[in-house]
Coordinates of N, CA and C in Angstrom, one line a residue:
X6 N 70.8 104.3 45.9 CA 71.8 103.4 43.8 C 71.1 104.5 42.9
X7 N 72.2 104.3 42.5 CA 72.3 105.2 41.1 C 72.6 104.2 39.9
X8 N 71.8 103.9 39.3 CA 71.9 103.0 38.4 C 72.6 103.3 37.4
X9 N 72.9 104.0 37.1 CA 74.2 104.5 35.9 C 75.4 104.7 36.6
X10 N 75.7 104.0 38.1 CA 77.0 104.4 39.1 C 77.7 102.4 38.5
X11 N 78.4 102.7 38.5 CA 79.1 100.7 38.7 C 79.1 100.3 40.7
X12 N 78.8 99.1 39.8 CA 77.8 98.3 41.2 C 79.2 98.2 41.3
X13 N 80.9 98.6 42.1 CA 81.7 97.5 42.0 C 82.3 99.7 43.7
X14 N 81.9 100.9 42.7 CA 81.5 102.1 43.2 C 80.6 102.0 43.8
X15 N 79.9 101.7 44.2 CA 78.6 101.8 44.8 C 78.8 101.0 45.3
X16 N 78.7 99.3 46.0 CA 79.5 99.0 46.9 C 80.3 99.3 48.2
X17 N 81.8 100.3 47.2 CA 82.6 101.4 48.1 C 82.0 102.1 48.8
X18 N 81.2 103.6 48.1 CA 80.4 103.8 48.6 C 79.1 103.7 49.3
X19 N 78.8 102.7 49.3 CA 77.6 102.4 51.1 C 78.7 101.4 51.8
X20 N 79.7 100.9 51.8 CA 80.3 100.7 53.4 C 81.5 101.6 53.3
X21 N 81.9 102.9 53.0 CA 82.3 104.1 53.6 C 81.1 104.4 54.5
X22 N 79.9 104.7 54.0 CA 78.5 105.2 54.9 C 79.1 104.5 56.1
X23 N 78.5 103.3 55.7 CA 79.1 102.5 57.2 C 79.3 103.1 57.9
X24 N 81.2 102.4 57.6 CA 81.8 102.6 59.0 C 82.4 104.0 58.9
X25 N 81.8 105.1 57.8 CA 82.2 106.2 58.9 C 80.7 106.4 59.4
X26 N 79.6 105.7 60.0 CA 78.7 105.6 60.8 C 79.5 105.4 62.7
X27 N 79.5 103.8 61.5 CA 80.3 103.4 63.4 C 81.6 103.8 63.8
X28 N 82.2 104.9 63.7 CA 83.3 105.4 63.7 C 82.9 106.2 64.8
X29 N 81.5 107.4 63.8 CA 81.2 107.9 64.9 C 80.3 108.3 65.8
X30 N 79.1 106.9 65.9 CA 79.3 106.3 66.9 C 79.5 105.6 67.9
X31 N 81.0 105.1 67.3 CA 82.2 104.8 68.3 C 83.1 106.1 68.7
X32 N 83.5 107.4 68.4 CA 84.0 107.6 68.9 C 82.8 108.7 69.4
X33 N 81.2 109.2 69.8 CA 80.9 108.9 70.6 C 80.6 108.9 72.0
X34 N 80.0 107.1 72.2 CA 80.1 106.7 73.1 C 81.1 106.9 74.3
X35 N 81.3 107.1 75.4 CA 81.5 107.7 76.5 C 82.4 106.8 77.1
X36 N 83.8 107.5 77.4 CA 85.0 106.3 77.5 C 84.6 105.6 79.1
X37 N 84.7 103.9 79.4 CA 84.8 103.3 80.4 C 83.8 103.0 80.9
X38 N 82.5 102.4 80.4 CA 81.4 102.3 80.7 C 81.0 100.4 79.6
X39 N 81.5 99.9 79.8 CA 81.7 99.3 78.7 C 82.6 97.6 79.6
X40 N 81.5 96.9 80.2 CA 81.9 96.1 82.2 C 82.4 94.8 81.1
X41 N 83.4 94.7 81.4 CA 83.8 93.0 80.7 C 83.2 92.0 80.7
X42 N 82.0 90.7 80.9 CA 81.2 90.2 80.8 C 80.5 90.3 81.2
X43 N 79.4 91.7 81.8 CA 78.1 91.7 82.0 C 77.4 90.3 82.1
X44 N 76.7 90.8 82.5 CA 76.0 89.8 82.7 C 74.5 90.5 82.1
X45 N 73.7 89.7 81.7 CA 72.4 90.1 80.4 C 71.9 90.6 81.4
X46 N 71.0 92.6 80.6 CA 69.6 92.9 81.4 C 70.6 93.9 82.2
X47 N 71.3 93.3 83.1 CA 72.6 94.3 84.6 C 73.0 96.1 83.1
X48 N 72.8 97.1 83.1 CA 73.5 98.2 82.2 C 74.8 98.7 83.0
X49 N 75.1 98.7 82.3 CA 76.8 99.1 82.5 C 77.5 100.1 83.7
X50 N 77.9 100.2 83.9 CA 78.3 100.7 85.0 C 79.1 101.7 84.0
X51 N 79.7 103.4 85.0 CA 81.3 103.8 84.3 C 81.7 103.6 85.0
X52 N 82.9 103.2 86.1 CA 83.5 103.3 86.8 C 84.6 104.6 86.3
X53 N 84.4 105.2 86.0 CA 85.1 106.5 85.5 C 84.3 107.6 86.3
X54 N 83.3 107.6 87.7 CA 83.0 108.6 88.4 C 84.6 109.3 88.9
X55 N 84.3 110.6 89.1 CA 85.2 111.3 89.7 C 85.0 111.7 91.3
X56 N 85.3 111.1 91.8 CA 85.4 111.5 93.7 C 84.2 110.4 94.3
X57 N 84.3 108.6 94.0 CA 83.1 108.2 94.3 C 83.5 107.9 95.7
X58 N 83.2 106.8 96.8 CA 83.3 106.9 97.9 C 83.7 104.8 98.0
X59 N 84.3 104.0 98.9 CA 85.0 103.1 98.6 C 85.0 102.6 100.1
X60 N 84.0 101.9 100.2 CA 83.6 100.7 101.5 C 84.9 99.2 101.7
X61 N 85.6 99.9 102.0 CA 86.6 98.5 102.3 C 86.7 97.6 104.0
X62 N 85.7 95.8 103.6 CA 85.4 95.8 104.7 C 86.9 94.6 105.0
X63 N 87.2 94.2 105.6 CA 88.2 92.4 105.9 C 87.1 91.7 106.3
X64 N 86.9 90.4 106.7 CA 86.3 90.1 107.4 C 87.0 88.3 107.7
X65 N 87.1 88.8 109.0 CA 87.9 87.0 109.2 C 86.4 85.8 110.4
X66 N 87.2 85.2 109.5 CA 86.4 83.7 110.3 C 86.9 82.4 110.9
X67 N 86.3 81.9 111.4 CA 87.1 80.6 112.9 C 87.3 79.4 111.0
X68 N 87.0 79.8 110.2 CA 86.7 77.9 110.0 C 86.8 78.5 108.3
X69 N 87.0 77.8 107.6 CA 86.6 78.2 106.4 C 85.4 77.9 106.0
X70 N 84.7 76.6 106.3 CA 83.4 76.3 106.4 C 82.2 77.5 106.8
X71 N 82.4 78.1 108.1 CA 82.4 79.8 108.0 C 81.9 80.4 106.9
X72 N 83.3 80.8 106.3 CA 83.3 81.5 105.2 C 82.7 81.3 104.0
X73 N 82.6 79.7 104.0 CA 82.2 80.3 103.0 C 80.2 79.3 103.0
X74 N 79.8 80.1 103.7 CA 78.9 79.7 104.4 C 77.9 81.1 104.3
X75 N 79.3 82.0 104.7 CA 79.0 83.3 104.9 C 78.5 84.2 104.2
X76 N 79.9 83.8 102.6 CA 79.1 84.0 101.7 C 78.3 83.5 100.5
X77 N 77.5 82.9 100.9 CA 76.8 82.4 100.4 C 75.2 82.8 100.5
X78 N 75.8 83.4 102.1 CA 74.3 83.9 102.5 C 74.5 85.5 102.3
X79 N 75.7 86.0 101.9 CA 76.3 87.8 101.5 C 75.4 87.4 99.2
X80 N 76.2 86.2 98.6 CA 76.0 86.4 97.3 C 73.9 86.4 96.9
X81 N 72.8 86.0 97.8 CA 71.5 87.3 97.5 C 72.2 88.5 97.0
X82 N 72.6 89.3 97.5 CA 72.4 90.6 98.0 C 73.3 91.7 97.7
X83 N 74.5 90.3 97.0 CA 75.9 90.5 96.1 C 74.5 90.6 94.7
X84 N 73.6 90.2 93.9 CA 72.9 89.2 92.9 C 72.1 91.1 92.6
X85 N 71.2 91.5 94.1 CA 70.4 92.1 94.1 C 70.7 93.8 93.8
X86 N 71.7 94.2 94.4 CA 73.0 94.9 94.2 C 73.4 95.5 92.4
X87 N 74.2 94.4 92.3 CA 74.2 94.5 90.7 C 73.1 94.2 89.3
X88 N 72.2 94.0 89.8 CA 71.1 93.6 88.8 C 70.2 94.9 89.0
X89 N 69.7 96.1 90.7 CA 69.1 97.0 90.5 C 69.1 98.3 91.2
X90 N 70.9 98.6 91.8 CA 71.7 99.5 92.7 C 72.4 100.1 91.6
X91 N 72.1 101.1 90.2 CA 72.7 101.8 89.9 C 73.7 102.9 89.8
X92 N 73.0 102.8 92.0 CA 74.8 104.0 92.0 C 75.9 103.0 92.7
X93 N 75.6 101.9 93.2 CA 76.8 100.8 93.8 C 77.5 100.1 91.8
X94 N 79.1 101.3 92.4 CA 80.0 100.7 90.1 C 80.8 99.9 90.8
X95 N 80.8 98.6 92.8 CA 81.7 97.5 92.9 C 81.2 96.9 93.6
X96 N 80.6 95.7 93.8 CA 80.7 95.7 95.1 C 80.8 93.9 94.6
X97 N 82.4 93.5 95.4 CA 82.9 92.4 95.3 C 83.1 91.6 96.8
X98 N 83.2 90.6 96.8 CA 83.5 89.5 97.9 C 85.1 88.8 97.3
X99 N 86.8 88.7 98.3 CA 87.7 88.3 97.8 C 88.0 87.8 98.9
X100 N 88.6 86.3 98.2 CA 88.8 85.9 99.7 C 90.4 85.7 99.3
X101 N 91.5 86.4 100.6 CA 92.8 86.6 100.5 C 93.6 85.2 100.3
X102 N 94.6 85.4 98.8 CA 95.5 84.4 99.1 C 96.2 84.3 99.6
X103 N 96.3 84.8 101.1 CA 97.7 84.1 101.9 C 96.7 84.1 103.5
X104 N 96.0 84.2 103.4 CA 94.8 83.9 105.0 C 93.4 83.2 104.4
X105 N 93.2 82.4 104.4 CA 92.1 81.7 103.9 C 90.6 81.4 104.7
X106 N 91.4 82.8 106.3 CA 89.2 82.4 107.1 C 89.6 84.0 106.5
X107 N 90.7 85.0 105.3 CA 90.2 86.5 105.6 C 89.3 86.5 103.8
X108 N 88.4 87.2 104.3 CA 87.6 88.3 102.5 C 88.2 89.4 103.2
X109 N 87.7 90.1 102.2 CA 88.0 91.2 101.7 C 85.9 91.8 100.7
X110 N 86.1 92.2 101.4 CA 83.8 93.3 101.1 C 84.3 94.1 100.5
X111 N 84.0 94.9 99.0 CA 85.1 95.9 98.8 C 83.6 96.3 98.5
X112 N 83.5 97.4 98.3 CA 82.3 98.5 98.2 C 82.5 100.0 96.9
X113 N 81.7 100.0 96.0 CA 82.3 101.4 95.7 C 81.1 101.5 95.0
X114 N 80.5 103.6 95.1 CA 79.0 103.4 95.2 C 79.5 105.6 94.6
X115 N 78.3 105.8 93.5 CA 78.2 107.3 93.4 C 78.9 108.3 94.7
X116 N 79.0 107.5 95.1 CA 79.0 108.9 96.4 C 78.4 108.3 97.5
X117 N 79.2 108.7 98.7 CA 77.8 108.4 100.8 C 76.9 108.4 101.0
X118 N 76.4 109.8 100.4 CA 75.2 109.8 99.9 C 74.2 109.0 99.2
X119 N 74.8 108.5 98.6 CA 73.9 107.7 97.8 C 74.2 106.0 98.5
X120 N 75.2 105.7 99.0 CA 75.8 104.5 99.4 C 74.7 104.4 101.3
X121 N 74.3 105.3 101.3 CA 73.3 105.8 102.8 C 72.1 105.8 102.2
X122 N 71.3 106.3 101.4 CA 69.9 106.5 100.5 C 69.3 105.3 100.3
X123 N 70.1 104.5 98.5 CA 70.1 103.4 99.1 C 70.3 102.4 99.1
X124 N 71.9 102.0 99.0 CA 72.6 100.0 99.5 C 71.7 100.6 100.8
X125 N 71.8 101.0 101.9 CA 71.7 101.9 103.4 C 71.0 100.7 103.5
X126 N 68.5 100.6 102.5 CA 67.5 101.2 103.1 C 67.3 100.2 102.3
X127 N 68.3 99.2 101.7 CA 67.4 98.0 100.2 C 66.4 97.2 101.2
X128 N 65.8 96.4 101.1 CA 65.4 95.3 101.9 C 66.6 94.5 101.8
X129 N 67.3 94.0 100.9 CA 68.3 93.0 100.3 C 69.5 93.2 101.5
X130 N 69.7 94.6 101.3 CA 71.3 94.8 102.9 C 70.1 94.5 104.1
X131 N 69.4 95.2 104.0 CA 68.8 94.4 105.6 C 68.4 92.9 106.2
X132 N 67.9 92.0 104.6 CA 68.0 90.3 104.9 C 68.7 90.5 104.9
X133 N 70.2 90.7 104.0 CA 70.8 90.4 104.1 C 71.8 90.2 106.0
X134 N 72.0 91.0 106.7 CA 72.0 92.1 108.4 C 71.3 90.6 108.3
X135 N 70.5 91.0 108.7 CA 69.3 89.2 109.7 C 69.8 88.4 109.4
X136 N 70.3 87.9 107.6 CA 70.1 85.9 107.9 C 72.1 85.9 108.5
X137 N 72.8 87.5 108.5 CA 74.6 86.5 108.9 C 73.9 86.6 109.7
X138 N 73.2 87.5 111.0 CA 73.2 86.9 112.9 C 72.6 86.1 112.5
X139 N 71.2 85.5 112.4 CA 71.0 84.4 112.6 C 71.4 82.5 112.4
X140 N 72.7 83.3 111.6 CA 73.6 82.4 111.2 C 74.2 81.6 112.2
X141 N 74.8 82.3 112.5 CA 75.4 82.5 114.3 C 76.9 82.2 113.6
X142 N 77.5 82.3 112.8 CA 78.7 82.8 112.6 C 79.4 83.9 113.0
X143 N 80.4 83.2 113.3 CA 81.0 84.6 114.5 C 82.1 84.7 113.8
X144 N 82.4 86.5 113.5 CA 83.7 86.7 112.6 C 83.9 88.4 112.8
X145 N 85.2 88.6 113.2 CA 85.9 89.8 113.3 C 86.2 90.7 112.0
X146 N 85.3 91.7 112.4 CA 85.1 93.0 110.8 C 86.4 93.6 111.0
X147 N 86.6 94.3 110.1 CA 87.7 95.3 110.5 C 87.2 96.2 109.1
X148 N 86.6 98.0 109.3 CA 85.3 97.8 107.9 C 86.5 99.7 107.7
X149 N 86.6 99.8 106.5 CA 87.5 101.6 107.0 C 86.8 101.7 105.4
X150 N 86.5 103.5 105.4 CA 85.8 104.0 103.7 C 87.0 104.8 103.5
X151 N 86.5 104.4 102.0 CA 86.7 106.6 101.1 C 86.4 107.3 100.4
X152 N 87.1 108.7 100.4 CA 87.4 109.2 99.4 C 88.2 108.8 98.5
X153 N 87.5 109.2 97.1 CA 88.3 108.8 95.6 C 89.0 109.8 95.0
X154 N 89.9 109.7 94.8 CA 90.7 111.0 94.4 C 90.9 110.8 93.6
X155 N 91.6 111.4 91.9 CA 91.6 111.9 91.1 C 93.1 111.1 90.4
X156 N 93.7 110.8 91.4 CA 94.6 110.2 91.2 C 94.7 108.4 90.4
X157 N 95.3 108.0 89.5 CA 95.5 107.2 89.4 C 94.2 106.5 88.1
X158 N 93.7 105.2 88.8 CA 92.5 104.9 87.6 C 91.6 104.0 88.3
X159 N 90.8 103.4 87.4 CA 89.3 102.2 88.3 C 89.0 101.6 87.2

């Protein structure tokens, strides 16, 4: 701050410098990394990973009660993946709007190799598998995996 400079000019220069710094910072941030409403303490995931690997599993239940119990068994694994598996870009359960006995488990990873090495080897994964088996809930599963292309966006 220069004591011989007009106060309004000093304020304008300081404000201009601050806005310029904020704009430069914004320009340097990688695009696509800001998640909507991220959980506290969770790293932001960059969904713009070229050629990610996707797992799509359709699960059909005998009753809505079984479906809801299964989702509650799945929930700790979902929380673990969100907090601990940086290779997971998406890990979500959705209930069909046409058939309340069917859900979709959508999983998206940086690569199939990362899925196998990180996710499939985690204690949370194997705890979930054992808990679902022990629950006695009978399900029909239909799973498919995909290699992403660069067509479209996520």
